[in-house]
């Protein structure tokens, strides 16, 4: 006997290859039943998937393994057929994926951001309004609209346009790498604080060829001995700084800042003016000046227009140890200088961080 039937609801108990609408035959023989499957017809299953991901990330969802380089920003339709009859109850699968790929947003500024502060567009952040960053704000975290793994961190520590010393002399500033510097040499004759203590050994360049003039001080600043530059206390702060003649919140340059300074071409650091033979182009804005020095052993001023030396402080067990970096018009690299405490050199200041 042959019984003809039609599968009406998926696979039968004995015929895992059966599919909806597939005819099959069941032979009834002596001693029991015998199944005759004929030619199997797989059931078509339509599987719809919707997902979101971020750029630069592989996607593993359902039967999809899409490498990041194949992803397209925005929303795309991805289709893939899986034709293994026995992969899922013997069904072939037609899988359809609608995938939205969002960019990983980033807002980048230097830690010492100087100038006009940015506005974060509303479409990049959670919320409905643009977000202006104002002077004085520090580290701000934003979650991007689509989440992903991207958190925008904006470093907006303020590097002011100008800063004043204890004598209310005003200095313009610049950002070089992560650091905020005065871009002129210090001229102050007093330390900050209520006592307004006078700085001894704050010298103006004075030689027979270039006598002590108001112009010398105005252009090149003053020259300071080590103890004049750093003040009475040589103890470093918890951040590793010594304030000395610098304004409140500023310090004598430390070793990391000088190392960053040295990463730039000396020609690009030098002022475009005042150097002999036009040795500088000042593309960094650092305006390194050929302020010369005071040589205490020879008891004379030397090197105006050709050389300059800057004090900086290294850490010697929590105490400020003297160090000097020197520059000359004829040399493309900084000069090795052994500090002499009674010699007088220029001072630039760096904002605390």
CSV table of C-alpha atoms in Angstrom, one decimal:
chain,number,residue,atom,x,y,z
A,1,UNK,CA,0.0,0.0,0.0
A,2,UNK,CA,1.2,3.5,-0.8
A,3,UNK,CA,-0.1,6.4,1.3
A,4,UNK,CA,0.2,9.9,-0.3
A,5,UNK,CA,0.3,12.8,2.1
A,6,UNK,CA,1.5,16.4,2.3
A,7,UNK,CA,3.6,17.9,5.1
A,8,UNK,CA,1.6,20.8,6.6
A,9,UNK,CA,3.8,22.1,9.4
A,10,UNK,CA,7.5,21.7,9.2
A,11,UNK,CA,9.5,18.5,9.8
A,12,UNK,CA,7.8,15.3,10.7
A,13,UNK,CA,9.0,13.2,13.6
A,14,UNK,CA,10.6,10.7,11.3
A,15,UNK,CA,11.4,12.8,8.3
A,16,UNK,CA,13.7,15.6,9.2
A,17,UNK,CA,14.1,16.6,5.6
A,18,UNK,CA,10.4,17.2,5.0
A,19,UNK,CA,9.3,20.8,4.4
A,20,UNK,CA,6.0,22.6,4.3
A,21,UNK,CA,4.3,21.7,1.0
A,22,UNK,CA,6.7,18.9,0.2
A,23,UNK,CA,5.0,15.6,-1.0
A,24,UNK,CA,6.4,12.4,0.4
A,25,UNK,CA,5.5,8.7,0.3
A,26,UNK,CA,5.1,6.2,3.1
A,27,UNK,CA,5.2,2.5,2.0
A,28,UNK,CA,3.3,0.0,4.2
A,29,UNK,CA,4.9,-3.4,3.9
A,30,UNK,CA,4.6,-6.6,5.8
A,31,UNK,CA,6.0,-6.3,9.2
A,32,UNK,CA,5.8,-2.5,9.5
A,33,UNK,CA,6.3,0.8,7.9
A,34,UNK,CA,9.0,1.9,5.5
A,35,UNK,CA,9.6,5.5,4.7
A,36,UNK,CA,10.4,6.6,1.2
A,37,UNK,CA,11.6,10.2,1.0
A,38,UNK,CA,12.0,10.7,-2.7
A,39,UNK,CA,13.9,13.9,-3.6
A,40,UNK,CA,14.1,16.2,-0.6
A,41,UNK,CA,13.0,19.8,-1.0
A,42,UNK,CA,14.4,22.1,1.6
A,43,UNK,CA,12.1,24.6,3.4
A,44,UNK,CA,12.9,28.3,2.7
A,45,UNK,CA,13.3,30.2,5.9
A,46,UNK,CA,13.5,34.0,5.7
A,47,UNK,CA,15.4,35.4,8.7
A,48,UNK,CA,15.5,39.2,9.1
A,49,UNK,CA,18.2,40.8,11.3
A,50,UNK,CA,18.8,44.4,12.2
A,51,UNK,CA,21.9,45.6,14.0
A,52,UNK,CA,24.1,48.5,14.7
A,53,UNK,CA,27.9,48.6,14.9
A,54,UNK,CA,30.8,51.0,14.8
A,55,UNK,CA,33.3,51.6,12.1
A,56,UNK,CA,36.6,49.7,12.5
A,57,UNK,CA,34.8,46.8,14.1
A,58,UNK,CA,34.1,43.4,12.7
A,59,UNK,CA,30.5,42.2,12.8
A,60,UNK,CA,29.5,38.8,14.1
A,61,UNK,CA,25.7,38.4,14.2
A,62,UNK,CA,23.5,35.5,13.1
A,63,UNK,CA,25.2,33.9,10.2
A,64,UNK,CA,27.2,37.0,9.3
A,65,UNK,CA,30.9,37.5,9.8
A,66,UNK,CA,31.6,40.8,8.1
A,67,UNK,CA,35.1,42.2,8.4
A,68,UNK,CA,35.4,45.9,9.3
A,69,UNK,CA,37.0,46.8,6.0
A,70,UNK,CA,33.8,45.7,4.2
A,71,UNK,CA,31.5,47.9,6.3
A,72,UNK,CA,30.0,51.1,4.8
A,73,UNK,CA,29.2,54.0,7.0
A,74,UNK,CA,25.4,54.6,7.2
A,75,UNK,CA,22.7,52.0,6.7
A,76,UNK,CA,23.3,49.2,4.2
A,77,UNK,CA,21.5,46.0,3.2
A,78,UNK,CA,23.6,42.9,3.5
A,79,UNK,CA,22.4,39.5,2.2
A,80,UNK,CA,23.9,36.1,2.4
A,81,UNK,CA,22.6,32.6,1.5
A,82,UNK,CA,23.5,29.6,3.6
A,83,UNK,CA,23.0,26.5,1.5
A,84,UNK,CA,23.7,23.6,3.8
A,85,UNK,CA,20.6,21.4,3.9
A,86,UNK,CA,21.2,20.1,7.4
A,87,UNK,CA,22.4,23.4,8.9
A,88,UNK,CA,19.1,23.9,10.7
A,89,UNK,CA,16.6,21.1,10.6
A,90,UNK,CA,17.6,20.6,7.0
A,91,UNK,CA,16.4,24.0,5.9
A,92,UNK,CA,18.2,26.4,3.7
A,93,UNK,CA,18.3,29.9,5.1
A,94,UNK,CA,17.9,33.2,3.4
A,95,UNK,CA,19.2,35.7,5.9
A,96,UNK,CA,18.7,39.4,5.4
A,97,UNK,CA,20.6,41.9,7.5
A,98,UNK,CA,20.0,45.7,7.7
A,99,UNK,CA,23.2,47.1,9.3
A,100,UNK,CA,23.8,50.6,10.5
A,101,UNK,CA,27.4,51.5,10.8
A,102,UNK,CA,28.3,54.7,12.8
A,103,UNK,CA,31.6,56.5,12.8
A,104,UNK,CA,33.6,56.6,16.0
A,105,UNK,CA,33.6,60.3,16.7
A,106,UNK,CA,36.5,62.0,18.3
A,107,UNK,CA,37.3,65.6,19.3
A,108,UNK,CA,41.0,66.3,19.7
A,109,UNK,CA,42.6,69.3,21.2
A,110,UNK,CA,45.9,69.7,23.0
A,111,UNK,CA,45.9,69.5,26.8
A,112,UNK,CA,46.9,73.2,26.8
A,113,UNK,CA,44.3,74.5,24.3
A,114,UNK,CA,45.0,78.1,23.3
A,115,UNK,CA,42.9,80.4,21.3
A,116,UNK,CA,39.3,80.1,20.2
A,117,UNK,CA,37.6,77.2,22.0
A,118,UNK,CA,35.7,74.7,19.8
A,119,UNK,CA,31.9,74.1,19.7
A,120,UNK,CA,30.9,70.4,19.7
A,121,UNK,CA,28.0,70.0,17.1
A,122,UNK,CA,24.8,68.6,18.5
A,123,UNK,CA,24.8,65.7,16.1
A,124,UNK,CA,28.0,64.3,17.8
A,125,UNK,CA,26.8,64.3,21.4
A,126,UNK,CA,23.9,63.2,23.5
A,127,UNK,CA,21.4,66.0,23.5
A,128,UNK,CA,19.8,68.5,21.2
A,129,UNK,CA,22.1,71.5,21.5
A,130,UNK,CA,25.6,72.4,20.4
A,131,UNK,CA,28.0,72.5,23.3
A,132,UNK,CA,30.4,75.4,23.5
A,133,UNK,CA,33.6,74.9,25.5
A,134,UNK,CA,34.5,77.9,27.6
A,135,UNK,CA,37.8,79.2,29.1
A,136,UNK,CA,38.6,77.7,32.4
A,137,UNK,CA,37.0,74.3,31.8
A,138,UNK,CA,39.1,71.3,32.0
A,139,UNK,CA,38.3,67.7,31.0
A,140,UNK,CA,34.9,67.1,29.6
A,141,UNK,CA,33.5,63.7,28.6
A,142,UNK,CA,30.8,63.3,25.9
A,143,UNK,CA,29.0,60.1,25.0
A,144,UNK,CA,28.4,60.1,21.2
A,145,UNK,CA,24.9,59.8,19.9
A,146,UNK,CA,25.3,56.2,18.8
A,147,UNK,CA,27.3,55.0,21.8
A,148,UNK,CA,29.6,52.4,20.4
A,149,UNK,CA,32.8,52.4,22.3
A,150,UNK,CA,33.6,56.1,21.7
A,151,UNK,CA,33.7,58.6,24.5
A,152,UNK,CA,34.9,62.0,23.4
A,153,UNK,CA,37.3,63.5,25.9
A,154,UNK,CA,38.1,67.2,25.4
A,155,UNK,CA,41.1,68.6,27.2
A,156,UNK,CA,40.6,72.3,27.5
A,157,UNK,CA,43.0,73.4,30.2
A,158,UNK,CA,43.3,77.1,29.5
A,159,UNK,CA,46.5,78.7,28.3
A,160,UNK,CA,45.6,82.3,28.7
A,161,UNK,CA,46.5,84.9,26.0
A,162,UNK,CA,48.6,86.8,28.5
A,163,UNK,CA,49.9,86.5,32.1
A,164,UNK,CA,51.3,89.1,34.5
A,165,UNK,CA,54.3,88.8,36.8
A,166,UNK,CA,54.8,90.3,40.3
A,167,UNK,CA,55.5,93.7,38.8
A,168,UNK,CA,52.3,93.5,36.6
A,169,UNK,CA,54.4,93.2,33.5
A,170,UNK,CA,52.3,91.4,30.9
A,171,UNK,CA,53.6,88.5,28.8
A,172,UNK,CA,52.0,86.9,25.8
A,173,UNK,CA,51.9,83.1,25.7
A,174,UNK,CA,52.0,80.2,23.3
A,175,UNK,CA,51.2,76.5,23.3
A,176,UNK,CA,54.1,74.3,22.2
A,177,UNK,CA,53.1,70.6,22.2
A,178,UNK,CA,51.2,70.1,25.5
A,179,UNK,CA,52.8,73.0,27.4
A,180,UNK,CA,51.8,76.7,27.8
A,181,UNK,CA,54.9,79.0,27.8
A,182,UNK,CA,55.5,82.7,28.1
A,183,UNK,CA,56.9,83.6,24.7
A,184,UNK,CA,59.1,86.4,26.0
A,185,UNK,CA,61.9,86.3,28.6
A,186,UNK,CA,61.0,87.3,32.1
A,187,UNK,CA,61.7,90.9,33.3
A,188,UNK,CA,60.4,90.9,36.9
A,189,UNK,CA,62.4,92.2,39.8
A,190,UNK,CA,60.1,90.8,42.5
A,191,UNK,CA,58.6,87.5,43.6
A,192,UNK,CA,54.9,86.9,43.8
A,193,UNK,CA,53.3,86.9,47.2
A,194,UNK,CA,52.2,89.5,49.8
A,195,UNK,CA,55.8,90.3,50.8
A,196,UNK,CA,56.6,91.3,47.2
A,197,UNK,CA,60.2,90.4,47.9
A,198,UNK,CA,62.8,91.9,45.6
A,199,UNK,CA,64.8,89.7,43.3
A,200,UNK,CA,68.6,90.2,43.6
A,201,UNK,CA,70.8,89.6,40.6
A,202,UNK,CA,68.1,90.4,38.0
A,203,UNK,CA,70.5,91.9,35.4
A,204,UNK,CA,70.0,93.8,32.2
A,205,UNK,CA,72.6,93.1,29.5
A,206,UNK,CA,75.3,95.7,29.7
A,207,UNK,CA,78.5,95.9,27.6
A,208,UNK,CA,80.6,98.6,25.9
A,209,UNK,CA,79.1,97.6,22.6
A,210,UNK,CA,75.6,97.2,23.9
A,211,UNK,CA,75.2,99.4,27.1
A,212,UNK,CA,72.5,98.9,29.6
A,213,UNK,CA,69.4,100.5,28.0
A,214,UNK,CA,65.7,100.3,28.4
A,215,UNK,CA,65.6,98.8,24.9
A,216,UNK,CA,67.8,95.9,26.0
A,217,UNK,CA,65.4,95.0,28.8
A,218,UNK,CA,62.3,95.6,26.6
A,219,UNK,CA,63.5,93.2,23.9
A,220,UNK,CA,65.5,90.6,25.8
A,221,UNK,CA,64.2,90.6,29.3
A,222,UNK,CA,66.6,90.2,32.3
A,223,UNK,CA,69.3,87.7,33.1
A,224,UNK,CA,69.0,85.8,36.4
A,225,UNK,CA,71.4,83.8,38.5
A,226,UNK,CA,70.1,80.3,39.6
A,227,UNK,CA,69.0,81.4,43.1
A,228,UNK,CA,67.5,84.6,41.7
A,229,UNK,CA,65.5,82.6,39.2
A,230,UNK,CA,64.2,80.0,41.6
A,231,UNK,CA,63.9,82.0,44.9
A,232,UNK,CA,64.7,81.0,48.4
A,233,UNK,CA,62.9,77.7,48.4
A,234,UNK,CA,64.4,75.0,46.3
A,235,UNK,CA,61.8,72.4,47.3
A,236,UNK,CA,59.7,71.1,44.4
A,237,UNK,CA,55.9,71.0,44.7
A,238,UNK,CA,54.0,67.7,44.6
A,239,UNK,CA,53.8,68.2,40.8
A,240,UNK,CA,57.6,68.5,40.6
A,241,UNK,CA,57.8,72.2,40.0
A,242,UNK,CA,59.5,75.3,41.5
A,243,UNK,CA,57.8,78.6,41.0
A,244,UNK,CA,60.7,81.1,41.5
A,245,UNK,CA,60.1,84.3,39.7
A,246,UNK,CA,57.2,83.0,37.7
A,247,UNK,CA,53.6,84.1,38.2
A,248,UNK,CA,51.3,82.1,40.5
A,249,UNK,CA,50.3,78.9,38.7
A,250,UNK,CA,53.5,79.0,36.6
A,251,UNK,CA,56.9,77.5,37.2
A,252,UNK,CA,60.5,77.4,36.0
A,253,UNK,CA,60.6,74.9,33.1
A,254,UNK,CA,61.1,71.3,34.1
A,255,UNK,CA,62.9,68.5,32.3
A,256,UNK,CA,59.9,67.1,30.3
A,257,UNK,CA,59.1,70.5,28.9
A,258,UNK,CA,62.6,71.1,27.8
A,259,UNK,CA,62.7,67.6,26.2
A,260,UNK,CA,59.6,68.5,24.2
A,261,UNK,CA,61.3,71.8,23.3
A,262,UNK,CA,64.3,70.0,22.0
A,263,UNK,CA,62.1,67.9,19.7
A,264,UNK,CA,61.7,71.0,17.5
A,265,UNK,CA,64.2,72.4,15.1
A,266,UNK,CA,66.3,75.1,16.7
A,267,UNK,CA,65.8,77.3,13.6
A,268,UNK,CA,62.1,77.0,14.0
A,269,UNK,CA,62.4,78.0,17.7
A,270,UNK,CA,64.5,81.1,17.1
A,271,UNK,CA,62.9,84.5,16.7
A,272,UNK,CA,62.9,85.8,13.1
A,273,UNK,CA,64.5,89.0,14.4
A,274,UNK,CA,67.6,90.0,16.4
A,275,UNK,CA,69.7,86.9,15.6
A,276,UNK,CA,73.0,87.4,13.7
A,277,UNK,CA,72.8,86.2,10.1
A,278,UNK,CA,69.0,85.8,10.3
A,279,UNK,CA,69.3,82.5,12.1
A,280,UNK,CA,65.7,82.0,13.0
A,281,UNK,CA,62.3,81.6,11.3
A,282,UNK,CA,60.1,81.1,14.4
A,283,UNK,CA,57.5,78.8,12.8
A,284,UNK,CA,56.8,77.4,16.3
A,285,UNK,CA,56.0,80.9,17.7
A,286,UNK,CA,58.4,80.3,20.6
A,287,UNK,CA,60.4,83.5,19.8
A,288,UNK,CA,63.7,82.3,21.2
A,289,UNK,CA,65.7,85.5,21.6
A,290,UNK,CA,69.5,85.9,21.4
A,291,UNK,CA,69.7,87.5,24.9
A,292,UNK,CA,73.3,86.6,25.7
A,293,UNK,CA,74.4,85.8,29.2
A,294,UNK,CA,76.4,87.1,32.2
A,295,UNK,CA,79.7,85.3,32.7
A,296,UNK,CA,80.5,85.6,36.4
A,297,UNK,CA,84.0,84.3,36.1
A,298,UNK,CA,85.0,86.8,33.5
A,299,UNK,CA,82.7,89.4,35.0
A,300,UNK,CA,81.2,90.4,31.7
A,301,UNK,CA,78.1,90.1,29.5
A,302,UNK,CA,78.5,88.0,26.4
A,303,UNK,CA,76.7,86.8,23.3
A,304,UNK,CA,74.0,89.3,22.6
A,305,UNK,CA,72.5,88.6,19.1
A,306,UNK,CA,74.5,85.3,18.9
A,307,UNK,CA,73.6,83.2,21.9
A,308,UNK,CA,71.1,82.5,24.6
A,309,UNK,CA,70.8,80.2,27.6
A,310,UNK,CA,67.6,79.2,29.6
A,311,UNK,CA,67.4,78.0,33.1
A,312,UNK,CA,65.4,74.9,33.9
A,313,UNK,CA,65.0,72.6,36.9
A,314,UNK,CA,65.5,68.9,37.3
A,315,UNK,CA,64.4,66.8,40.2
A,316,UNK,CA,67.0,65.8,42.7
A,317,UNK,CA,65.2,63.9,45.4
A,318,UNK,CA,62.4,66.5,45.6
A,319,UNK,CA,64.8,69.4,45.4
A,320,UNK,CA,65.3,71.7,42.3
A,321,UNK,CA,68.6,71.0,40.7
A,322,UNK,CA,70.0,73.6,38.2
A,323,UNK,CA,70.1,72.8,34.5
A,324,UNK,CA,70.7,74.9,31.5
A,325,UNK,CA,69.9,74.6,27.8
A,326,UNK,CA,72.0,76.7,25.4
A,327,UNK,CA,71.5,77.9,21.8
A,328,UNK,CA,73.8,79.7,19.4
A,329,UNK,CA,73.2,81.2,16.0
A,330,UNK,CA,75.8,79.0,14.3
A,331,UNK,CA,74.6,75.6,15.7
A,332,UNK,CA,71.5,73.7,14.6
A,333,UNK,CA,71.4,71.7,17.9
A,334,UNK,CA,71.2,72.9,21.5
A,335,UNK,CA,74.6,73.4,23.2
A,336,UNK,CA,75.7,71.3,26.2
A,337,UNK,CA,76.0,73.7,29.1
A,338,UNK,CA,77.3,73.0,32.6
A,339,UNK,CA,75.4,75.4,34.9
A,340,UNK,CA,77.3,77.9,37.0
A,341,UNK,CA,75.0,79.1,39.8
A,342,UNK,CA,76.5,82.7,39.7
A,343,UNK,CA,76.2,83.1,35.9
A,344,UNK,CA,73.0,84.8,34.8
A,345,UNK,CA,70.7,83.4,32.1
A,346,UNK,CA,67.3,84.1,30.7
A,347,UNK,CA,64.1,82.6,32.2
A,348,UNK,CA,60.9,81.5,30.4
A,349,UNK,CA,57.9,80.2,32.5
A,350,UNK,CA,55.5,77.3,31.9
A,351,UNK,CA,52.0,77.1,33.2
A,352,UNK,CA,51.4,74.4,35.9
A,353,UNK,CA,49.5,71.3,34.8
